[in-house]
Coordinates of N, CA and C in Angstrom, one line a residue:
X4 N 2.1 9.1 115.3 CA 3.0 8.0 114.9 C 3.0 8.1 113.3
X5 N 4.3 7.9 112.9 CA 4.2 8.2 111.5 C 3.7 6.8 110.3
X6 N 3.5 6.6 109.3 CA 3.2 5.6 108.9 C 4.4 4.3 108.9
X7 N 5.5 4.7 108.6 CA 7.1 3.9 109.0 C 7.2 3.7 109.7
X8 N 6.5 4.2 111.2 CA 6.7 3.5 112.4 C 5.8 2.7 112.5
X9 N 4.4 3.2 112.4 CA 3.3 2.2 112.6 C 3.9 0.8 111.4
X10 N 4.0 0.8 110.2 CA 4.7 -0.4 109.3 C 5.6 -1.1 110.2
X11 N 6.7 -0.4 110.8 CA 7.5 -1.1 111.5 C 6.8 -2.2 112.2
X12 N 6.2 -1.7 113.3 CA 5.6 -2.0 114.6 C 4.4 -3.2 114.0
X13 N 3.8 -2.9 113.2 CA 3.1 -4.1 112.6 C 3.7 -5.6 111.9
X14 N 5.1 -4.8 111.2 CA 6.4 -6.4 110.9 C 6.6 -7.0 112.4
X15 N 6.4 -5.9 112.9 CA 7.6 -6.8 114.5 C 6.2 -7.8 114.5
X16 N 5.4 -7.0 115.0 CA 4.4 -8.0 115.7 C 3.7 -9.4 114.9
X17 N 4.0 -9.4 113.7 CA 3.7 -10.1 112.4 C 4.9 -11.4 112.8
X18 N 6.1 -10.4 112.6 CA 7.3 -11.5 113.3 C 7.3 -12.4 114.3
X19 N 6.9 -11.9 115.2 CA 6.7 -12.4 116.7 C 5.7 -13.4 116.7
X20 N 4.4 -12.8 116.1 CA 3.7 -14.4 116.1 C 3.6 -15.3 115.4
X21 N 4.7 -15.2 114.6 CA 5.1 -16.4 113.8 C 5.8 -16.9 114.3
X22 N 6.9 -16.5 115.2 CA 7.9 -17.1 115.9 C 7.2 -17.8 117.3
X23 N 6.4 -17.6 117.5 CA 5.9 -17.9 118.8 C 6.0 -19.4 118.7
X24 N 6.6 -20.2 119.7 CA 6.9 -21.7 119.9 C 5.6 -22.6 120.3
X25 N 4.4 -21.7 120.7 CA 3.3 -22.7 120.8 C 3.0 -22.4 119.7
X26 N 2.8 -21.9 118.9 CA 2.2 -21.8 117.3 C 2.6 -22.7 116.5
X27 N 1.7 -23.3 115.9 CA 1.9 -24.8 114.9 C 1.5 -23.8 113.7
X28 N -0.1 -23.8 113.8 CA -0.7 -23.2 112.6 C -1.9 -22.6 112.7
X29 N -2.3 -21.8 112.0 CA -3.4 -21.0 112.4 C -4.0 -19.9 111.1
X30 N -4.6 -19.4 111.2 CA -5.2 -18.3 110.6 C -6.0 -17.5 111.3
X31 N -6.2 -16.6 110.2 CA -6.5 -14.9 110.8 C -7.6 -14.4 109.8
X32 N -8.8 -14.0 109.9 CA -9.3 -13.3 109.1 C -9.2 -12.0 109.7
X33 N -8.7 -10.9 107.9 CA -8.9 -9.8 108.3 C -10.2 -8.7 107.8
X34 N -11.4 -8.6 108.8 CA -12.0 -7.6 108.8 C -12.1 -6.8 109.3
X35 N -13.5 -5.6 108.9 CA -13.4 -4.0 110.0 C -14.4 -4.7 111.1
X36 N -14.2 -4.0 112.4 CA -15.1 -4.5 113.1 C -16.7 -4.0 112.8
X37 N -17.4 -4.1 113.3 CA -19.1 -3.9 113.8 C -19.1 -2.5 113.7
X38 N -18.1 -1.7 113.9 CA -18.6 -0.3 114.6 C -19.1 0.5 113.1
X39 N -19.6 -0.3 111.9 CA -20.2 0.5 111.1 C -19.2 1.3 110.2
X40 N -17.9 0.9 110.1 CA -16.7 1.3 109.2 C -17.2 1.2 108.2
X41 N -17.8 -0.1 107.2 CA -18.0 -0.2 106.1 C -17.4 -1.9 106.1
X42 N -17.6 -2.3 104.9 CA -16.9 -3.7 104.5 C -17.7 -4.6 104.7
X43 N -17.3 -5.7 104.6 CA -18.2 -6.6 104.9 C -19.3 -7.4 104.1
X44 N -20.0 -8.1 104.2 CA -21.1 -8.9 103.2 C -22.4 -8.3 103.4
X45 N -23.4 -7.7 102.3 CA -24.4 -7.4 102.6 C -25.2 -8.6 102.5
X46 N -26.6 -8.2 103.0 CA -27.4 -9.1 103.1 C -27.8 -10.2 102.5
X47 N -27.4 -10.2 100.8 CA -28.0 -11.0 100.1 C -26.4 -11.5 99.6
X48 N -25.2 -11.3 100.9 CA -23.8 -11.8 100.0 C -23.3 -11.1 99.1
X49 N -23.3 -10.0 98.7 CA -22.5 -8.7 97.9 C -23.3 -9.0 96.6
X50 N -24.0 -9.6 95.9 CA -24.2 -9.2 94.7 C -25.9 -9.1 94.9
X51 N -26.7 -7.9 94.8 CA -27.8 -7.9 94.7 C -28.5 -6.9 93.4
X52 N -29.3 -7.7 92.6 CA -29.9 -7.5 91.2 C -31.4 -7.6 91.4
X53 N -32.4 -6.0 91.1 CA -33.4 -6.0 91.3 C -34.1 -6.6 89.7
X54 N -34.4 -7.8 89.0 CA -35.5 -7.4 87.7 C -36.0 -6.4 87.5
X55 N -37.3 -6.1 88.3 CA -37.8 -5.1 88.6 C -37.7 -3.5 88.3
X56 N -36.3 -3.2 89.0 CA -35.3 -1.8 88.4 C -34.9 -1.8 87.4
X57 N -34.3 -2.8 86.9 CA -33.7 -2.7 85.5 C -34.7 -2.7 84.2
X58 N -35.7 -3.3 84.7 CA -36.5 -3.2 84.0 C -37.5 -1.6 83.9
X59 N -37.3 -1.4 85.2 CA -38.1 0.0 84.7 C -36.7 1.1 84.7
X60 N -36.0 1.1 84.7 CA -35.0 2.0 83.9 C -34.4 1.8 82.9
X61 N -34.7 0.6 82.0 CA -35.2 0.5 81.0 C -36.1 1.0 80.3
X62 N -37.4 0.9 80.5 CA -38.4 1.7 80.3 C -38.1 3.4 80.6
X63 N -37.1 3.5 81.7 CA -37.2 5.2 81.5 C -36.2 5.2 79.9
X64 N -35.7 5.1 79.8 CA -34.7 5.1 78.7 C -35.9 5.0 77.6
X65 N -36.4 3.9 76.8 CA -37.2 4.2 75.8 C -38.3 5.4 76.4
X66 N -39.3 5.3 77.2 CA -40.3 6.0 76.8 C -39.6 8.0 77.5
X67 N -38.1 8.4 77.8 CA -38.1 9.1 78.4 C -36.8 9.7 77.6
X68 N -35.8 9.1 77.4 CA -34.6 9.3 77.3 C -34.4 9.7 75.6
X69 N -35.1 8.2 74.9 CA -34.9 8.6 73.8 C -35.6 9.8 72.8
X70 N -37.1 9.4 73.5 CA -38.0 10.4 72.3 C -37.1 12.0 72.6
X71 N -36.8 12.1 74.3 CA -36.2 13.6 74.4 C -35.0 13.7 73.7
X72 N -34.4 12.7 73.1 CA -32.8 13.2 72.7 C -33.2 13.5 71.2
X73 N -34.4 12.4 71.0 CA -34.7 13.0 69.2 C -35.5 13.7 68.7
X74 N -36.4 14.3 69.7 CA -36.5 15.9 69.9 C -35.7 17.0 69.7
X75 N -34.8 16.6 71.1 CA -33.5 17.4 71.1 C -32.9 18.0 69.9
X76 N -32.6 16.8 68.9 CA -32.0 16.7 68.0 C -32.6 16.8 67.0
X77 N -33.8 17.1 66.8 CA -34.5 17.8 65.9 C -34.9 18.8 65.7
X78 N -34.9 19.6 67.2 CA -35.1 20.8 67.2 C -33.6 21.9 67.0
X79 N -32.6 21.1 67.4 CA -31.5 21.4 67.1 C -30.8 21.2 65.1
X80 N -31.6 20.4 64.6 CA -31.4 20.7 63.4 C -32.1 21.4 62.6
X81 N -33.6 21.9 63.3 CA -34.5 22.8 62.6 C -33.8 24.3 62.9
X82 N -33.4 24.8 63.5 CA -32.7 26.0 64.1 C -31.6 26.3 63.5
X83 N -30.8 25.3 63.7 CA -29.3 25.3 63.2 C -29.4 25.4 61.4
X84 N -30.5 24.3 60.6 CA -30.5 24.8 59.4 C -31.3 26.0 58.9
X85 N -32.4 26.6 59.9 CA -32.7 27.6 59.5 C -31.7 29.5 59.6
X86 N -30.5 29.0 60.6 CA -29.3 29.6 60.5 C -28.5 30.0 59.2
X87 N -27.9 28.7 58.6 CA -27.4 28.2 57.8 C -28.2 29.4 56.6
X88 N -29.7 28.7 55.8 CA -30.2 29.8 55.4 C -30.5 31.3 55.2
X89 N -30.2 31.7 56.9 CA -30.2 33.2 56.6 C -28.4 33.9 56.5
X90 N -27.6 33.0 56.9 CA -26.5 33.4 56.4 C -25.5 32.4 55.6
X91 N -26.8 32.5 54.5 CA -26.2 31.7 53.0 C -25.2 32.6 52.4
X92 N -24.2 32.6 51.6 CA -22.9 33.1 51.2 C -22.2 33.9 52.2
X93 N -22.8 33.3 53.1 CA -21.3 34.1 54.5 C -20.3 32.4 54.9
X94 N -19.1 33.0 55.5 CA -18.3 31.8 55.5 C -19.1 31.5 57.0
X95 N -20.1 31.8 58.0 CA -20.7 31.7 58.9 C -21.7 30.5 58.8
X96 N -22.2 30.0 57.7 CA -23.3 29.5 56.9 C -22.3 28.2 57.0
X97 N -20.7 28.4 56.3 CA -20.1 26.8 56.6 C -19.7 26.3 57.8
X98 N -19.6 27.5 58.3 CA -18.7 27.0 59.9 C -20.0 26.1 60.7
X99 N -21.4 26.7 60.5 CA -22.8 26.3 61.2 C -23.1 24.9 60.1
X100 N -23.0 24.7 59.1 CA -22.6 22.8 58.6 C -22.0 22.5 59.1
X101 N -21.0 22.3 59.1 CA -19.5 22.3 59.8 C -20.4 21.4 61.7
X102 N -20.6 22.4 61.6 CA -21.0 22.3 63.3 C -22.4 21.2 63.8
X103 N -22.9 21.2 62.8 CA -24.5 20.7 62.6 C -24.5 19.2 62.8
X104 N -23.3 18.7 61.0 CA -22.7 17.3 60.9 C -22.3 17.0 62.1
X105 N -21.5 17.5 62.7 CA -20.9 16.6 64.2 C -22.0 16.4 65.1
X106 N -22.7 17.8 64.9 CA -23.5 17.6 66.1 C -24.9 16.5 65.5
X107 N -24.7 16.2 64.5 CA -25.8 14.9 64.0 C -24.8 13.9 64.4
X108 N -23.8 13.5 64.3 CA -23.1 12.7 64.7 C -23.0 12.1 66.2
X109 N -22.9 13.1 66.7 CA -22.8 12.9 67.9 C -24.2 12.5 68.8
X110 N -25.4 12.9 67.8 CA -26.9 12.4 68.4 C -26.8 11.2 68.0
X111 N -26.3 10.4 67.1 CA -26.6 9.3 67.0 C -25.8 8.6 67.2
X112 N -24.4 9.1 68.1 CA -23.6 8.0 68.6 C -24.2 8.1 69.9
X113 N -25.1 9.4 70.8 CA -25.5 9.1 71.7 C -26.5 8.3 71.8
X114 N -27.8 7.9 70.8 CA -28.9 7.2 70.5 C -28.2 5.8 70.5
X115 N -27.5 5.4 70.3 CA -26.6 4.2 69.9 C -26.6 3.6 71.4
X116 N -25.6 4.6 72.1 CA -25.4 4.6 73.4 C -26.4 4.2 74.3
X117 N -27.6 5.0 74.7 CA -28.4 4.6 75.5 C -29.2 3.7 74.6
X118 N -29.0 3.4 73.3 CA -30.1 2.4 73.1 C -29.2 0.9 73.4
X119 N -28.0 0.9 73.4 CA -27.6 -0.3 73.8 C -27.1 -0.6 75.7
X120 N -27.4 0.5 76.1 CA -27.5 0.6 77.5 C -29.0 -0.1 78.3
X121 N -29.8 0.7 76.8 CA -31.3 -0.1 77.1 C -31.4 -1.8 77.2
X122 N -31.0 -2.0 75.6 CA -30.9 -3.9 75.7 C -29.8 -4.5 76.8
X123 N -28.9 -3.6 77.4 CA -28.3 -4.6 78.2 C -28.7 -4.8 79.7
X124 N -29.7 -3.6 80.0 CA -30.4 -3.7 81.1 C -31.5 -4.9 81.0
X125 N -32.3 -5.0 79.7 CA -33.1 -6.1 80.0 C -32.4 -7.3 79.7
X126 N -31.3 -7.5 78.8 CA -30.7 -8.7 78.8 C -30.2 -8.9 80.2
X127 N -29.7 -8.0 80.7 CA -29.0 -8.0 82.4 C -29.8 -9.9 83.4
X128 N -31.3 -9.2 82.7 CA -31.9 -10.1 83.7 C -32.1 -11.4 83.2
X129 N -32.1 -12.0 81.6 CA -31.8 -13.1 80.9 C -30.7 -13.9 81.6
X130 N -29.4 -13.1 81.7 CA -28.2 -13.6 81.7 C -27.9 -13.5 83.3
X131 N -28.5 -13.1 84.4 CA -28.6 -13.6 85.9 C -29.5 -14.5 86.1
X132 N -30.8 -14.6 85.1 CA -31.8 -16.1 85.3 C -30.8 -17.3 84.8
X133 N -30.3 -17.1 83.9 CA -29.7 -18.3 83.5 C -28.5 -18.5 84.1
X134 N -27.6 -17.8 84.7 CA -26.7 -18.1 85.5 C -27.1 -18.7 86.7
X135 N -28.3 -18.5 87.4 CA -28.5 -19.2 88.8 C -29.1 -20.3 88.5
X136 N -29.5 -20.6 86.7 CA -30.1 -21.7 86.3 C -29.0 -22.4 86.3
X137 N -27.7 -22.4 85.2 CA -26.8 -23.1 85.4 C -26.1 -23.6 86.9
X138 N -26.2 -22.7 87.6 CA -25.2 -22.6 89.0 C -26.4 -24.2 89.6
X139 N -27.1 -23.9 89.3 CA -28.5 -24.9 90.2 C -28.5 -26.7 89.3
X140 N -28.2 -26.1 87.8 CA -27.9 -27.8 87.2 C -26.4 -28.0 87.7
X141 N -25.7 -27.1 88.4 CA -24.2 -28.1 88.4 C -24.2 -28.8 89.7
X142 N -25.5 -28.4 90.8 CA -26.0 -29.2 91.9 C -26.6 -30.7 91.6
X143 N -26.8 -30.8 90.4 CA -27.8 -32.1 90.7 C -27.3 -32.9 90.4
X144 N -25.7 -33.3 90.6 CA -25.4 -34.6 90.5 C -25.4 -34.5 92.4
X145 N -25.3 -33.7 93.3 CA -25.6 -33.4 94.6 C -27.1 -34.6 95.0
X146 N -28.5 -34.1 94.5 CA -29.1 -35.1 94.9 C -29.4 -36.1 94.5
X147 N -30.0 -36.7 95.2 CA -30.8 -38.1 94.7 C -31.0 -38.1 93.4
X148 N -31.5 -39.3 92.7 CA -32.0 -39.3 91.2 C -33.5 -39.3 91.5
X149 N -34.3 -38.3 90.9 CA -35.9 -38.4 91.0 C -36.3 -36.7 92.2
X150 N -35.0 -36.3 92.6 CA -35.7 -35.6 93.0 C -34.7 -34.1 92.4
X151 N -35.4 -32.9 92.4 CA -35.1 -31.5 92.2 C -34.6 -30.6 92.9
X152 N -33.6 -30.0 92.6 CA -32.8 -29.2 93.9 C -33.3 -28.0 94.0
X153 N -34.7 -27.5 93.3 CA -35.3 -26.6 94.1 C -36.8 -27.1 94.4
X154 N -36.9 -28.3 95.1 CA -37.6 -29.1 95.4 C -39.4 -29.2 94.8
X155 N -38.9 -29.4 93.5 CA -40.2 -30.0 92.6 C -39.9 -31.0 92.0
X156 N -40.6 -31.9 91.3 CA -40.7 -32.7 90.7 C -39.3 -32.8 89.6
X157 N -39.0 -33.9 89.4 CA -38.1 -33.5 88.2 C -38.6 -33.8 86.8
X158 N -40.1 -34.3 86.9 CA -40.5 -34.0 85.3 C -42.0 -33.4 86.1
X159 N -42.7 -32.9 85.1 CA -43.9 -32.1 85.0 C -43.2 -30.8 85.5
X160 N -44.9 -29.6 85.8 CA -44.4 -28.5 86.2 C -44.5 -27.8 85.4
X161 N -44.1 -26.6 85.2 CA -44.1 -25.2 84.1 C -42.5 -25.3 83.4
X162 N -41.7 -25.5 84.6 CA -40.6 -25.3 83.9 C -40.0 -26.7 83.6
X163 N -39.2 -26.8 82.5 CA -38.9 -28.0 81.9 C -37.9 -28.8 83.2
X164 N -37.8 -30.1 83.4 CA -36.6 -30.2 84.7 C -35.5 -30.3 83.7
X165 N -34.5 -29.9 85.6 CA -33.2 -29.5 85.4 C -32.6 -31.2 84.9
X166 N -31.6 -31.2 83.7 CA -30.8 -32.7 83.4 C -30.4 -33.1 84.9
X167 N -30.3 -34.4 84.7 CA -29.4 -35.3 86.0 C -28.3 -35.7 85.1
X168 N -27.1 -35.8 85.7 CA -26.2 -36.4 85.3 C -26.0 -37.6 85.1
X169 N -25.3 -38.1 84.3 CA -25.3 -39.5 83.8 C -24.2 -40.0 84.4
X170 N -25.0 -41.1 85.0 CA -24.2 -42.4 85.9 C -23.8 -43.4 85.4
X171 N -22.9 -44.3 85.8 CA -22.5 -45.5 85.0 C -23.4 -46.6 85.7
X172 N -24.3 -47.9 85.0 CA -24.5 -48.7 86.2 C -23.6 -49.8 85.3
X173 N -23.8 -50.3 86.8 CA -23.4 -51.8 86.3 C -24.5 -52.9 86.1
X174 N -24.1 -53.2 85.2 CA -25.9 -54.9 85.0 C -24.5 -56.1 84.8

């Protein structure tokens, strides 16, 4: 069946049960089934963030990534300028500046790079703490006054408590 037919065949039937005279109103969700297609909500609801990981690939980044790129890029300017020196008054000598500069350039747009790949991995985890912090103070006009919606105390404790919203009374 070609795809124009199958389109077809899916308007008709689309048509048809909207025309259908016991039909008032209804809905349809469309998912894949069970058979392991894919789709669907993982376990923790589609967004899952380890601290943990980000934190230690973080850490690969400084104690792994960086010192080897400025290595890299040291050993590549010890070489490259000892080049440069032995074919001093050849046009070979400018073309290897020429090539050196970019390539210093380019080490430290890539240092730039993974060093701000580095801070956004640990800020990553700042800015999901405080998001499920905020998500959790927009619950507490939800409960009672005196109590905490992740069920502690609303004053004492380690962490400072979450504000309660302000009520109007009447006196």
């Amino acid at each position: 069946m070609s795809f124009d037919e199958e389109w077809a065949q899916l308007k008709a039937a689309a048509r048809e049960e909207h025309s259908a005279p016991a039909r008032t109103s209804g809905m349809r969700l469309n998912q894949l089934d069970g058979g392991g297609g894919g789709g669907g909500v993982t376990l923790f609801g589609g967004l899952c963030t380890s601290a943990s990981e980000k934190k230690a690939a973080a850490g690969v980044i400084e104690d792994e990534l960086e010192p080897g790129l400025t290595s890299a890029g040291d050993d590549a300017d010890t070489k490259s300028n000892t080049a440069i020196s032995e074919f001093h008054g050849w046009d070979t000598a400018l073309g290897l500046k020429h090539v050196l500069t970019e390539w210093q350039t380019q080490v430290k747009a890539l240092a730039k790079r993974i060093g701000g790949e580095k801070e956004a991995l640990r800020g990553a985890n700042t800015l999901f703490l405080g998001t499920d912090l905020d998500t959790g103070n927009s619950f507490c006009g939800i409960y009672r006054p005196g109590t905490h919606p992740y069920n502690i105390p609303a004053t004492g404790g380690s962490q400072p408590p979450l504000p309660l919203p302000l009520t109007s009374s009447s006196r």
